[in-house]
Structure formats: structure tokens, C-alpha cells
Coordinates of N, CA and C in Angstrom, one line a residue:
M1 N -12.2 7.9 8.4 CA -13.6 7.7 8.8 C -13.7 8.5 10.0
Q2 N -12.5 8.6 10.8 CA -12.7 9.2 11.9 C -12.6 11.0 11.9
D3 N -12.1 11.0 10.8 CA -12.2 12.8 10.6 C -13.9 13.2 10.4
M4 N -14.7 12.1 9.8 CA -16.1 12.3 9.4 C -16.6 11.6 10.6
D5 N -16.0 11.8 11.7 CA -17.2 11.1 13.1 C -18.1 10.0 12.8
I6 N -17.1 9.0 12.2 CA -17.9 7.7 11.8 C -17.9 7.1 13.4
P7 N -18.7 6.5 13.9 CA -18.5 5.9 15.3 C -17.6 4.9 15.0
P8 N -16.8 4.5 16.3 CA -15.4 4.0 16.2 C -15.8 1.9 16.0
K9 N -17.2 2.0 16.7 CA -17.7 0.6 16.6 C -18.3 0.0 15.3
L10 N -18.8 1.1 14.5 CA -18.8 0.8 12.9 C -17.4 0.5 12.1
M11 N -16.5 1.6 12.8 CA -15.0 1.5 12.0 C -15.0 0.0 12.1
R12 N -14.5 -0.6 13.4 CA -14.4 -2.1 13.8 C -14.7 -3.1 13.2
L13 N -16.4 -2.7 12.8 CA -17.2 -4.0 12.1 C -16.8 -3.9 10.5
I14 N -17.0 -2.7 10.0 CA -15.6 -2.9 8.8 C -14.2 -3.2 8.7
K15 N -13.5 -3.0 9.6 CA -12.4 -3.3 9.6 C -12.1 -5.0 9.7
M16 N -13.6 -5.7 10.3 CA -13.7 -6.9 10.6 C -13.7 -7.7 9.3
T17 N -14.7 -6.6 8.8 CA -15.4 -7.4 7.3 C -14.5 -7.4 6.0
T18 N -13.4 -6.4 6.1 CA -12.2 -6.3 5.3 C -11.0 -6.6 5.4
E19 N -10.7 -6.9 7.0 CA -9.2 -7.6 6.6 C -9.3 -9.2 6.4
G20 N -8.0 -9.7 6.4 CA -8.1 -11.0 6.1 C -9.0 -11.5 5.0
S21 N -9.3 -10.4 3.7 CA -9.8 -11.1 2.4 C -9.0 -11.8 1.8
L22 N -9.6 -13.1 1.0 CA -9.3 -13.8 0.2 C -10.0 -13.6 -1.2
A23 N -9.2 -13.9 -2.2 CA -10.1 -14.1 -3.4 C -9.5 -15.2 -4.7
R24 N -10.6 -15.5 -5.5 CA -9.9 -16.5 -6.5 C -10.2 -16.1 -7.7
V25 N -9.3 -16.6 -8.8 CA -10.1 -15.8 -10.1 C -10.7 -17.2 -11.0
A26 N -11.6 -17.2 -11.3 CA -11.7 -18.5 -12.5 C -11.4 -18.2 -13.8
T27 N -10.6 -19.8 -14.1 CA -10.4 -19.2 -15.4 C -10.8 -20.8 -16.1
Q28 N -10.5 -20.5 -17.0 CA -10.3 -21.8 -17.9 C -10.2 -23.2 -17.4
D29 N -8.9 -23.2 -17.0 CA -8.1 -24.2 -16.7 C -8.5 -24.6 -14.9
G30 N -9.7 -23.7 -14.2 CA -9.9 -23.9 -13.0 C -9.5 -22.5 -12.1
D31 N -10.0 -22.5 -11.1 CA -10.2 -21.4 -9.9 C -8.5 -21.5 -9.5
T32 N -8.1 -20.2 -9.7 CA -6.7 -19.9 -8.7 C -6.6 -20.3 -7.3
A33 N -5.2 -20.4 -6.6 CA -5.4 -20.7 -5.2 C -5.8 -19.0 -4.8
D34 N -5.9 -19.4 -3.6 CA -6.6 -18.1 -2.8 C -5.0 -16.7 -2.5
I35 N -5.9 -15.4 -3.4 CA -5.0 -14.4 -3.3 C -5.3 -13.4 -2.1
N36 N -4.3 -13.0 -1.0 CA -4.7 -12.4 -0.2 C -5.0 -10.9 -0.4
I37 N -5.8 -10.3 -0.2 CA -6.1 -8.8 -0.1 C -5.5 -8.5 0.6
R38 N -4.6 -7.4 0.1 CA -3.9 -6.6 1.6 C -4.4 -5.0 1.7
K39 N -4.6 -4.7 0.5 CA -5.4 -3.2 0.5 C -6.6 -2.9 -0.2
G40 N -7.2 -2.3 -0.3 CA -8.2 -1.6 -1.3 C -9.6 -2.6 -0.6
V41 N -10.5 -2.4 -1.4 CA -11.9 -3.2 -1.2 C -12.0 -4.3 -2.4
R42 N -13.0 -5.1 -1.8 CA -13.6 -6.4 -2.8 C -14.0 -5.7 -4.0
Q43 N -14.1 -5.8 -4.8 CA -14.8 -5.7 -6.2 C -16.5 -6.2 -6.0
G44 N -17.4 -5.8 -6.4 CA -18.3 -6.1 -6.0 C -19.3 -6.2 -4.4
D45 N -18.7 -6.1 -3.8 CA -18.8 -6.2 -2.1 C -19.9 -4.8 -2.0
A46 N -20.9 -5.1 -1.3 CA -21.8 -4.2 -0.4 C -21.1 -2.7 -0.3
L47 N -20.0 -2.9 0.6 CA -19.5 -1.9 1.1 C -18.4 -1.3 0.6
S48 N -17.9 -1.9 -1.0 CA -17.0 -1.0 -1.4 C -17.2 0.1 -1.8
T49 N -18.4 0.6 -2.3 CA -19.1 1.7 -3.2 C -18.8 3.0 -1.8
T50 N -19.3 2.5 -0.9 CA -19.4 3.3 0.3 C -18.2 3.7 1.0
L51 N -17.2 2.8 1.0 CA -15.8 3.0 1.5 C -15.2 3.7 0.1
F52 N -15.5 3.8 -0.9 CA -14.9 4.0 -2.1 C -15.1 5.9 -1.9
N53 N -16.3 5.9 -1.3 CA -16.7 7.3 -1.6 C -16.3 8.2 -0.4
I54 N -16.0 7.4 1.2 CA -15.3 7.6 2.2 C -14.0 8.3 2.0
A55 N -13.3 7.7 1.1 CA -12.0 7.5 0.4 C -11.9 9.0 -0.3
L56 N -12.4 8.8 -1.4 CA -12.9 9.8 -2.0 C -13.2 11.5 -1.8
N57 N -13.9 11.3 -0.9 CA -14.4 12.6 0.0 C -13.3 13.1 0.8
G58 N -12.2 12.5 1.6 CA -10.9 12.7 2.2 C -10.2 13.4 1.0
T59 N -10.3 13.0 -0.1 CA -9.4 13.2 -1.4 C -9.9 14.6 -1.6
I60 N -11.1 14.8 -2.0 CA -11.8 16.3 -2.1 C -11.7 17.2 -1.2
E61 N -12.0 17.1 0.3 CA -11.4 17.7 1.4 C -9.9 18.4 1.0
A62 N -9.3 17.2 1.0 CA -7.8 17.7 1.0 C -7.3 18.9 -0.5
T63 N -8.2 18.8 -1.2 CA -7.9 19.9 -2.0 C -8.2 21.2 -1.9
N64 N -9.3 21.5 -1.0 CA -9.4 22.7 -0.1 C -10.1 23.8 -1.2
I65 N -10.7 23.0 -2.4 CA -11.5 23.9 -3.2 C -13.0 24.1 -2.7
R66 N -13.3 25.4 -2.5 CA -14.6 25.4 -1.8 C -15.7 26.7 -2.6
R67 N -14.9 26.9 -3.8 CA -15.8 28.1 -4.5 C -16.3 27.1 -6.0
T68 N -17.2 28.5 -6.4 CA -17.1 27.9 -8.0 C -16.3 28.7 -8.9
I69 N -16.4 27.8 -10.2 CA -15.3 28.5 -11.0 C -15.7 29.8 -11.5
I70 N -16.6 30.5 -11.0 CA -17.1 31.6 -11.4 C -16.2 32.8 -10.3
Y71 N -15.7 32.3 -9.0 CA -15.1 33.1 -8.1 C -14.0 32.6 -7.9
S72 N -13.5 31.7 -8.6 CA -12.0 30.7 -8.3 C -11.5 30.5 -9.6
S73 N -10.3 30.4 -9.4 CA -9.4 29.6 -10.9 C -9.3 28.4 -11.3
K74 N -10.0 27.4 -10.4 CA -9.7 26.4 -10.0 C -11.3 25.9 -10.0
Q75 N -11.5 24.7 -10.2 CA -12.7 23.9 -9.7 C -12.4 22.3 -9.7
L76 N -13.4 21.5 -8.9 CA -13.5 20.4 -8.8 C -14.8 19.7 -8.8
I77 N -14.9 18.7 -9.9 CA -16.2 18.0 -10.6 C -15.7 16.7 -10.1
A78 N -17.0 16.3 -9.2 CA -16.3 14.5 -8.6 C -18.2 14.0 -9.1
Y79 N -17.6 12.4 -9.7 CA -19.0 11.9 -10.1 C -18.4 10.4 -10.0
A80 N -19.1 9.7 -9.3 CA -19.0 8.3 -9.5 C -17.5 8.2 -9.1
D81 N -16.4 7.5 -9.8 CA -15.2 7.3 -9.7 C -14.3 7.7 -10.6
D82 N -15.1 9.0 -11.1 CA -14.4 10.3 -12.2 C -14.0 11.7 -11.3
I83 N -12.8 12.4 -11.2 CA -12.7 13.3 -11.0 C -12.0 14.1 -11.7
V84 N -12.5 15.6 -12.1 CA -11.9 16.5 -13.1 C -11.8 17.6 -12.3
L85 N -10.5 18.5 -12.4 CA -10.2 18.9 -11.8 C -9.8 20.6 -13.1
V86 N -10.3 21.5 -12.7 CA -10.5 22.5 -13.8 C -9.5 24.0 -13.2
A87 N -8.0 23.8 -13.9 CA -7.1 24.9 -13.2 C -5.9 25.0 -14.0
R88 N -5.3 25.6 -13.7 CA -4.0 25.9 -14.8 C -3.0 24.6 -14.0
E89 N -2.2 24.6 -15.1 CA -1.4 23.4 -15.0 C -0.2 23.3 -13.5
S90 N -0.1 24.5 -13.6 CA 0.8 24.7 -11.8 C 0.0 24.1 -10.7
T91 N -1.1 24.6 -10.9 CA -2.2 24.6 -9.8 C -2.8 23.1 -9.6
I92 N -2.8 22.5 -10.8 CA -2.9 21.3 -11.0 C -1.6 20.2 -9.9
T93 N -0.7 20.8 -10.6 CA 1.0 20.1 -10.0 C 0.9 20.4 -8.4
H94 N 0.2 21.7 -8.2 CA 0.2 21.7 -6.3 C -0.9 20.8 -5.9
I95 N -1.8 20.6 -6.2 CA -2.9 20.1 -5.9 C -2.6 18.3 -5.8
T96 N -2.0 17.9 -6.7 CA -2.0 16.5 -6.8 C -0.6 16.3 -5.6
S97 N 0.2 17.5 -5.5 CA 1.3 16.9 -4.9 C 1.0 16.9 -3.6
E98 N -0.2 17.7 -3.2 CA -0.5 17.6 -1.7 C -1.9 16.8 -0.9
T99 N -2.2 15.7 -2.3 CA -3.1 14.6 -2.1 C -2.4 13.6 -2.6
T100 N -3.7 12.4 -2.4 CA -3.3 11.5 -3.3 C -3.4 11.4 -5.0
M101 N -4.2 12.5 -5.4 CA -4.3 12.2 -6.6 C -3.2 12.0 -7.6
T102 N -3.3 11.6 -8.3 CA -2.1 11.8 -9.4 C -2.4 12.3 -10.9
Y103 N -1.9 12.8 -11.6 CA -1.8 13.6 -12.5 C -1.5 13.0 -14.1
N104 N -2.9 12.4 -14.6 CA -2.5 11.6 -15.7 C -2.2 12.7 -17.2
N105 N -1.3 13.0 -17.5 CA -1.1 14.0 -18.8 C -1.5 13.6 -20.0
Q106 N -1.6 12.1 -20.3 CA -2.3 11.4 -21.4 C -3.8 11.9 -22.2
R107 N -4.2 12.0 -20.6 CA -5.9 12.5 -20.7 C -6.0 13.7 -20.6
R108 N -5.0 14.9 -20.7 CA -5.5 16.1 -20.2 C -6.0 16.8 -21.5
Q109 N -6.6 17.7 -21.5 CA -7.7 18.0 -22.6 C -7.8 19.6 -22.2
N110 N -7.6 20.6 -23.4 CA -7.3 22.1 -23.2 C -8.6 22.5 -24.0
K111 N -8.9 23.6 -23.5 CA -10.0 24.3 -24.1 C -9.5 25.8 -23.8
V112 N -8.8 26.9 -25.1 CA -8.4 27.7 -24.7 C -9.7 29.2 -25.0
Y113 N -9.9 29.7 -24.2 CA -10.8 31.2 -24.0 C -10.4 32.1 -24.4
E114 N -10.6 32.9 -24.9 CA -10.1 34.5 -25.6 C -10.9 35.3 -25.3
K115 N -11.0 36.6 -24.7 CA -11.4 37.3 -24.7 C -12.4 38.2 -25.3
Q116 N -11.4 38.5 -26.7 CA -11.9 38.8 -28.2 C -12.2 37.6 -29.3
Q117 N -13.0 37.7 -29.9 CA -13.4 36.6 -30.6 C -12.7 37.1 -32.0
E118 N -11.3 36.9 -32.2 CA -10.6 37.2 -33.7 C -10.8 35.9 -34.4
K119 N -11.1 35.8 -35.8 CA -11.1 35.1 -36.6 C -9.7 34.7 -37.3
C120 N -9.7 33.0 -37.2 CA -8.1 32.5 -37.6 C -8.7 30.8 -38.1
Q121 N -7.8 30.6 -38.8 CA -8.0 29.0 -39.2 C -7.1 28.4 -38.5
Q122 N -6.3 28.6 -37.7 CA -5.7 28.0 -37.2 C -5.1 28.1 -35.9
K123 N -4.6 27.7 -34.8 CA -4.2 28.3 -33.4 C -3.0 27.5 -33.0
H124 N -1.9 27.8 -32.8 CA -0.7 27.1 -32.4 C -0.9 27.5 -30.6
L125 N -0.2 26.3 -30.1 CA -0.4 26.5 -28.6 C 0.8 25.3 -28.8
Y126 N 2.5 25.5 -28.9 CA 3.1 25.0 -28.9 C 3.4 23.7 -27.8
P127 N 3.4 22.4 -28.8 CA 4.1 22.4 -30.2 C 2.7 21.9 -30.8
Y128 N 1.7 22.2 -30.2 CA 0.0 21.6 -30.8 C -0.3 22.8 -31.7
K129 N -1.1 22.4 -32.9 CA -2.0 22.8 -33.8 C -3.1 22.6 -33.4
F130 N -4.1 23.7 -33.3 CA -5.6 23.3 -33.3 C -6.5 24.0 -34.4
Q131 N -7.2 23.1 -35.1 CA -8.0 24.0 -36.4 C -9.4 24.6 -35.7
E132 N -9.7 25.6 -36.0 CA -10.7 26.2 -35.8 C -12.0 25.7 -36.5
V133 N -12.9 25.5 -35.7 CA -14.1 25.0 -36.4 C -15.7 25.4 -35.6
E134 N -17.0 25.5 -36.3 CA -18.1 26.1 -36.1 C -18.6 25.2 -35.2
E135 N -18.2 23.9 -35.3 CA -19.1 23.1 -34.5 C -18.5 21.8 -34.1
F136 N -18.5 21.3 -33.3 CA -17.8 19.9 -32.9 C -18.2 18.5 -33.8
K137 N -17.8 17.7 -34.3 CA -18.7 16.6 -34.9 C -18.9 15.5 -33.9

């Protein structure tokens, strides 16, 4: 928040509202004992969205991506709590090592673009095979 020139008084007020937070979980057997919240923000709190966006902004700034995909080999798209990084895998690995982002290999998706439109029934990108289709279902 200091990097964003947020006034110290406002930062102190935010700290006062989040420090020492406690939570309870309602179950069928009744409420649990108090749980001390040491990091993160309270879910459903009016400040949570703003604090999340401030934290997300710092991560986005740390990637140092300033150009559009037309002029660059990497692009960052952020909306709500989702971030999509379009780049080569080596670039993604470098960016995630420099920031607090993590790389979820299970959710990785690839789209291969070719300069020449050659017709073939199947493309191989070891160890995967991709079937060529006219349109997605």
C-alpha cells in the first residue's frame, strides 16, 4: 500500500480493523471455538475486495508487462480473482519465480497457431494428440 501512496492514516485504520480478527464456523453441532485469523482477509468483509485488488495490483505490476500481445510475446489478463498469463512456458516460469504467482500445470491450456494452414487429421505435441476440428462443440 505504501507503493501506491495510500495515506498512512488509512493504512493504520485498515490494520486496526484486520488485526486480531476471530472467526467461528457454524456446524450442525453448534459453533466451533474462536479461530484466530493471522493472515488474509475476512471473507465477506466490505474491505476484502479492495484489499484483494490492492494485493493483486502489486503482483500484476511486478510482472512488468506493459505492452499488448500485438507487440509482445507475453500478455497478462486479469479480472476479479482470475489472472491469465499468455506466454511461452519459459517466460511463465520466469515470471512466477519473480512474483507471488504460482503456476497451475493442471489447468494449463495450449493453442497452437501456424503460419501455413495445412490440413491434417491429427496434430502431435508430444505426448499429446490433438484432433483437428472445424468448430468447437
